[in-house]
mmCIF file of C-alpha atoms and ligand atoms in Angstrom:
data_model
loop_
_atom_site.group_PDB
_atom_site.id
_atom_site.type_symbol
_atom_site.label_atom_id
_atom_site.label_comp_id
_atom_site.label_asym_id
_atom_site.label_seq_id
_atom_site.Cartn_x
_atom_site.Cartn_y
_atom_site.Cartn_z
ATOM 1 C CA MET A 1 -3.880 -136.780 16.161
ATOM 2 C CA PRO A 2 -6.301 -134.926 18.488
ATOM 3 C CA MET A 3 -7.067 -131.380 17.414
ATOM 4 C CA LYS A 4 -5.190 -128.798 19.419
ATOM 5 C CA THR A 5 -7.547 -126.512 21.281
ATOM 6 C CA ASP A 6 -6.868 -123.649 23.610
ATOM 7 C CA GLU A 7 -8.907 -121.042 25.395
ATOM 8 C CA TYR A 8 -8.193 -118.462 22.704
ATOM 9 C CA ALA A 9 -8.874 -120.509 19.567
ATOM 10 C CA ARG A 10 -10.282 -118.350 16.772
ATOM 11 C CA PRO A 11 -14.055 -118.272 16.790
ATOM 12 C CA ALA A 12 -16.029 -120.118 14.174
ATOM 13 C CA THR A 13 -16.572 -117.229 11.753
ATOM 14 C CA PRO A 14 -18.178 -118.716 8.652
ATOM 15 C CA PRO A 15 -15.385 -117.988 6.149
ATOM 16 C CA ASP A 16 -17.782 -117.318 3.306
ATOM 17 C CA ALA A 17 -20.537 -115.672 5.352
ATOM 18 C CA SER A 18 -22.317 -113.286 3.070
ATOM 19 C CA SER A 19 -24.913 -111.920 5.466
ATOM 20 C CA LEU A 20 -24.744 -110.151 8.806
ATOM 21 C CA THR A 21 -27.469 -112.489 10.112
ATOM 22 C CA GLU A 22 -25.235 -115.480 9.410
ATOM 23 C CA VAL A 23 -22.263 -113.848 11.133
ATOM 24 C CA LEU A 24 -24.449 -112.834 14.075
ATOM 25 C CA ALA A 25 -25.661 -116.432 14.472
ATOM 26 C CA ALA A 26 -22.057 -117.682 14.537
ATOM 27 C CA ALA A 27 -21.020 -114.913 16.955
ATOM 28 C CA SER A 28 -23.786 -115.880 19.364
ATOM 29 C CA GLU A 29 -21.973 -119.214 19.857
ATOM 30 C CA CYS A 30 -18.541 -117.663 20.294
ATOM 31 C CA THR A 31 -16.320 -119.126 23.029
ATOM 32 C CA ALA A 32 -13.045 -117.714 21.726
ATOM 33 C CA CYS A 33 -12.229 -116.182 25.092
ATOM 34 C CA HIS A 34 -13.611 -116.700 28.592
ATOM 35 C CA LEU A 35 -15.914 -113.628 28.577
ATOM 36 C CA TYR A 36 -18.907 -115.610 27.281
ATOM 37 C CA LYS A 37 -19.061 -117.496 30.583
ATOM 38 C CA ARG A 38 -20.215 -114.516 32.640
ATOM 39 C CA ALA A 39 -22.074 -112.552 30.003
ATOM 40 C CA THR A 40 -25.785 -113.055 29.376
ATOM 41 C CA GLN A 41 -25.357 -113.085 25.608
ATOM 42 C CA THR A 42 -23.278 -111.917 22.664
ATOM 43 C CA VAL A 43 -24.179 -108.325 21.819
ATOM 44 C CA PHE A 44 -23.606 -108.014 18.090
ATOM 45 C CA GLY A 45 -23.668 -104.783 16.106
ATOM 46 C CA GLU A 46 -26.816 -103.411 14.539
ATOM 47 C CA GLY A 47 -27.614 -101.195 11.621
ATOM 48 C CA PRO A 48 -27.945 -101.425 7.873
ATOM 49 C CA ARG A 49 -25.476 -103.071 5.548
ATOM 50 C CA GLY A 50 -23.910 -100.312 3.439
ATOM 51 C CA ALA A 51 -24.217 -97.766 6.262
ATOM 52 C CA PRO A 52 -21.809 -94.913 5.464
ATOM 53 C CA ILE A 53 -20.634 -94.667 9.087
ATOM 54 C CA MET A 54 -19.792 -97.424 11.572
ATOM 55 C CA LEU A 55 -19.499 -96.468 15.252
ATOM 56 C CA VAL A 56 -17.362 -98.816 17.340
ATOM 57 C CA GLY A 57 -17.537 -98.754 21.146
ATOM 58 C CA GLU A 58 -15.679 -100.779 23.744
ATOM 59 C CA GLN A 59 -17.985 -103.569 24.896
ATOM 60 C CA PRO A 60 -21.618 -103.943 25.977
ATOM 61 C CA GLY A 61 -22.359 -102.636 29.447
ATOM 62 C CA ASP A 62 -24.822 -103.875 32.038
ATOM 63 C CA TYR A 63 -27.913 -102.660 30.131
ATOM 64 C CA GLU A 64 -26.677 -103.858 26.746
ATOM 65 C CA ASP A 65 -25.833 -107.294 28.145
ATOM 66 C CA VAL A 66 -29.454 -107.727 29.241
ATOM 67 C CA ALA A 67 -31.059 -106.104 26.176
ATOM 68 C CA GLY A 68 -28.756 -107.784 23.631
ATOM 69 C CA LYS A 69 -28.329 -104.447 21.820
ATOM 70 C CA PRO A 70 -25.393 -102.042 21.708
ATOM 71 C CA PHE A 71 -25.497 -98.596 23.324
ATOM 72 C CA VAL A 72 -28.916 -98.656 24.971
ATOM 73 C CA GLY A 73 -27.767 -97.635 28.485
ATOM 74 C CA PRO A 74 -26.596 -94.253 29.857
ATOM 75 C CA ALA A 75 -23.621 -93.962 27.450
ATOM 76 C CA GLY A 76 -25.967 -94.800 24.577
ATOM 77 C CA LYS A 77 -28.416 -92.111 25.647
ATOM 78 C CA ILE A 78 -25.798 -89.354 25.619
ATOM 79 C CA MET A 79 -24.408 -90.693 22.345
ATOM 80 C CA ASP A 80 -27.922 -90.585 20.824
ATOM 81 C CA ARG A 81 -28.278 -86.941 21.874
ATOM 82 C CA ALA A 82 -24.928 -86.072 20.310
ATOM 83 C CA LEU A 83 -25.773 -87.995 17.119
ATOM 84 C CA GLU A 84 -28.989 -86.027 16.811
ATOM 85 C CA GLU A 85 -27.141 -82.762 17.314
ATOM 86 C CA ALA A 86 -24.643 -83.764 14.612
ATOM 87 C CA ARG A 87 -27.629 -84.623 12.366
ATOM 88 C CA ILE A 88 -26.771 -88.307 12.242
ATOM 89 C CA ASP A 89 -29.770 -90.623 12.081
ATOM 90 C CA ARG A 90 -28.857 -93.566 14.328
ATOM 91 C CA SER A 91 -31.005 -95.930 12.287
ATOM 92 C CA LYS A 92 -28.824 -95.171 9.234
ATOM 93 C CA VAL A 93 -25.459 -95.901 10.873
ATOM 94 C CA TYR A 94 -24.029 -99.231 12.048
ATOM 95 C CA VAL A 95 -23.321 -99.379 15.786
ATOM 96 C CA THR A 96 -21.120 -102.062 17.301
ATOM 97 C CA ASN A 97 -18.408 -102.792 19.869
ATOM 98 C CA ALA A 98 -14.810 -104.027 19.731
ATOM 99 C CA VAL A 99 -15.674 -106.749 22.268
ATOM 100 C CA LYS A 100 -19.060 -108.427 22.120
ATOM 101 C CA HIS A 101 -19.437 -109.842 25.615
ATOM 102 C CA PHE A 102 -19.850 -107.800 28.804
ATOM 103 C CA LYS A 103 -16.777 -108.151 31.027
ATOM 104 C CA TRP A 104 -17.617 -107.614 34.662
ATOM 105 C CA GLU A 105 -16.747 -108.476 38.241
ATOM 106 C CA PRO A 106 -19.294 -108.912 41.033
ATOM 107 C CA ARG A 107 -19.318 -106.352 43.840
ATOM 108 C CA GLY A 108 -22.127 -107.242 46.186
ATOM 109 C CA LYS A 109 -25.202 -107.375 43.990
ATOM 110 C CA ARG A 110 -23.681 -105.101 41.370
ATOM 111 C CA ARG A 111 -21.884 -106.052 38.176
ATOM 112 C CA ILE A 112 -18.864 -103.802 37.823
ATOM 113 C CA HIS A 113 -17.529 -103.104 34.333
ATOM 114 C CA GLN A 114 -13.990 -104.336 33.656
ATOM 115 C CA LYS A 115 -11.857 -103.121 30.773
ATOM 116 C CA PRO A 116 -11.186 -105.865 28.214
ATOM 117 C CA ASN A 117 -7.519 -106.770 27.801
ATOM 118 C CA ALA A 118 -5.480 -107.088 24.588
ATOM 119 C CA ARG A 119 -6.089 -110.873 24.276
ATOM 120 C CA GLU A 120 -9.848 -110.454 24.648
ATOM 121 C CA ILE A 121 -9.865 -107.634 22.081
ATOM 122 C CA ALA A 122 -7.821 -109.796 19.683
ATOM 123 C CA ALA A 123 -10.079 -112.847 20.222
ATOM 124 C CA CYS A 124 -13.108 -110.736 19.285
ATOM 125 C CA ARG A 125 -11.531 -108.927 16.325
ATOM 126 C CA PRO A 126 -12.646 -111.456 13.660
ATOM 127 C CA TRP A 127 -16.268 -110.424 14.364
ATOM 128 C CA LEU A 128 -15.434 -106.758 13.893
ATOM 129 C CA GLU A 129 -13.524 -107.643 10.724
ATOM 130 C CA ALA A 130 -16.586 -109.538 9.455
ATOM 131 C CA GLU A 131 -18.808 -106.537 10.192
ATOM 132 C CA LEU A 132 -16.376 -104.246 8.357
ATOM 133 C CA ARG A 133 -16.240 -106.616 5.379
ATOM 134 C CA LEU A 134 -20.018 -106.809 5.067
ATOM 135 C CA VAL A 135 -21.069 -103.257 6.004
ATOM 136 C CA LYS A 136 -18.189 -101.569 4.111
ATOM 137 C CA PRO A 137 -18.632 -98.205 5.811
ATOM 138 C CA LYS A 138 -17.053 -95.142 4.218
ATOM 139 C CA LEU A 139 -15.835 -94.136 7.662
ATOM 140 C CA VAL A 140 -15.338 -95.910 10.981
ATOM 141 C CA VAL A 141 -15.601 -93.860 14.170
ATOM 142 C CA VAL A 142 -13.745 -95.476 17.064
ATOM 143 C CA LEU A 143 -15.129 -94.410 20.432
ATOM 144 C CA GLY A 144 -12.418 -94.474 23.089
ATOM 145 C CA ALA A 145 -9.184 -96.358 23.678
ATOM 146 C CA THR A 146 -10.386 -99.977 23.451
ATOM 147 C CA ALA A 147 -12.049 -99.533 20.049
ATOM 148 C CA ALA A 148 -9.113 -97.465 18.802
ATOM 149 C CA GLN A 149 -6.644 -100.100 19.942
ATOM 150 C CA ALA A 150 -8.673 -102.877 18.296
ATOM 151 C CA ILE A 151 -8.157 -101.063 14.990
ATOM 152 C CA PHE A 152 -4.725 -99.451 15.419
ATOM 153 C CA GLY A 153 -2.923 -101.553 18.057
ATOM 154 C CA PRO A 154 -1.928 -100.932 21.668
ATOM 155 C CA SER A 155 0.318 -97.904 21.143
ATOM 156 C CA PHE A 156 -2.499 -95.768 19.699
ATOM 157 C CA ARG A 157 -3.453 -92.727 21.790
ATOM 158 C CA VAL A 158 -6.886 -91.140 21.253
ATOM 159 C CA THR A 159 -5.737 -87.894 22.894
ATOM 160 C CA ARG A 160 -3.010 -87.514 20.245
ATOM 161 C CA GLU A 161 -4.982 -88.581 17.171
ATOM 162 C CA ARG A 162 -8.495 -87.404 18.008
ATOM 163 C CA GLY A 163 -10.549 -86.000 15.124
ATOM 164 C CA LYS A 164 -8.071 -86.900 12.349
ATOM 165 C CA VAL A 165 -9.030 -89.133 9.443
ATOM 166 C CA LEU A 166 -6.567 -92.026 9.571
ATOM 167 C CA SER A 167 -6.101 -95.295 7.751
ATOM 168 C CA SER A 168 -5.618 -98.800 9.158
ATOM 169 C CA LYS A 169 -5.299 -102.287 7.709
ATOM 170 C CA PHE A 170 -8.840 -103.011 8.953
ATOM 171 C CA ALA A 171 -10.512 -99.925 7.477
ATOM 172 C CA PRO A 172 -9.293 -97.283 5.027
ATOM 173 C CA ARG A 173 -10.833 -94.293 6.831
ATOM 174 C CA VAL A 174 -11.061 -94.115 10.594
ATOM 175 C CA LEU A 175 -11.685 -91.207 12.945
ATOM 176 C CA ALA A 176 -10.996 -91.586 16.667
ATOM 177 C CA THR A 177 -12.830 -89.765 19.408
ATOM 178 C CA VAL A 178 -13.592 -90.263 23.074
ATOM 179 C CA HIS A 179 -16.014 -92.816 24.454
ATOM 180 C CA PRO A 180 -19.402 -91.242 25.297
ATOM 181 C CA SER A 181 -19.200 -92.643 28.857
ATOM 182 C CA SER A 182 -16.235 -90.285 29.449
ATOM 183 C CA LEU A 183 -18.725 -87.406 29.109
ATOM 184 C CA LEU A 184 -20.691 -88.838 32.025
ATOM 185 C CA ARG A 185 -17.560 -88.945 34.190
ATOM 186 C CA GLN A 186 -16.627 -85.246 33.875
ATOM 187 C CA PRO A 187 -16.056 -83.645 37.279
ATOM 188 C CA ASP A 188 -18.292 -80.585 36.810
ATOM 189 C CA GLU A 189 -20.962 -79.097 34.567
ATOM 190 C CA GLU A 190 -18.565 -76.789 32.731
ATOM 191 C CA SER A 191 -16.240 -79.599 31.636
ATOM 192 C CA ARG A 192 -19.228 -81.813 30.855
ATOM 193 C CA GLN A 193 -20.557 -79.209 28.429
ATOM 194 C CA ARG A 194 -17.148 -78.488 26.922
ATOM 195 C CA GLU A 195 -16.407 -82.202 26.331
ATOM 196 C CA TYR A 196 -19.884 -82.848 24.983
ATOM 197 C CA LYS A 197 -19.416 -80.036 22.421
ATOM 198 C CA ARG A 198 -16.048 -81.475 21.365
ATOM 199 C CA PHE A 199 -17.691 -84.886 20.928
ATOM 200 C CA VAL A 200 -20.453 -83.413 18.742
ATOM 201 C CA ALA A 201 -17.775 -81.592 16.697
ATOM 202 C CA ASP A 202 -15.984 -84.923 16.121
ATOM 203 C CA LEU A 203 -19.254 -86.486 14.947
ATOM 204 C CA ARG A 204 -19.794 -83.569 12.553
ATOM 205 C CA ALA A 205 -16.259 -84.110 11.232
ATOM 206 C CA ALA A 206 -17.164 -87.781 10.745
ATOM 207 C CA VAL A 207 -20.215 -86.849 8.637
ATOM 208 C CA LYS A 208 -18.040 -84.646 6.487
ATOM 209 C CA ALA A 209 -15.309 -87.290 6.134
ATOM 210 C CA ALA A 210 -17.876 -89.968 5.243
ATOM 211 C CA GLY A 211 -19.155 -87.684 2.476
ATOM 212 C CA ASP A 212 -15.687 -86.946 1.075
ATOM 213 C CA GLU A 213 -14.310 -89.486 -1.363
HETATM 214 N N1 LIG B 1 -20.326 -98.814 26.169
HETATM 215 C C1 LIG B 1 -19.856 -99.352 25.023
HETATM 216 O O1 LIG B 1 -18.695 -99.231 24.678
HETATM 217 N N2 LIG B 1 -20.708 -100.018 24.268
HETATM 218 C C2 LIG B 1 -21.978 -100.188 24.570
HETATM 219 O O2 LIG B 1 -22.683 -100.832 23.808
HETATM 220 C C3 LIG B 1 -22.436 -99.606 25.769
HETATM 221 C C4 LIG B 1 -21.601 -98.928 26.555
#
């Protein structure tokens, strides 16, 4: 009988993959949803195995899609500043995204970011699960609604649960905060500063939670 295939077949995660490099190689061939067709490349997570903290964003943006690295564009720059202020060395944490291909629509010459939907998040989740299994962070920080929903499901609300240490079937300790790009969208300088400070406070809480057993 011919093998049943559909657009959302599970990606070819090596079931016994014991290294991030192996998982990354498999992820770079992923066609589990249609997003690979428009994206330049899979943007996998980066950082050391055994990192105490894993930061999970939404999906690569325009810059990340070209560079092949997570959080290197404007949102990454403000996140780096906040990490430094919270005394988190970016090279010692693992940084990744819930969805590993850039979802976008053309508008003239520009590529406009589109929010990934629940099916795309679910199709990509095995890669996040593989990263969690291999990195084994003490704490996962979910940045914004998409990452939070990848871990907790669609009814999760960051506004309600922000800053608390929670548990999910994918990771025993998870703290949710806003996405750093939301800091760039604040309407005025006062709210930008206020929201930035709250974000840094959440990162400080993450350091503390990662240190607690
Ligand atoms: N936004 C994200 O969620 N992830 C990135 O890597 C860049 C921007």
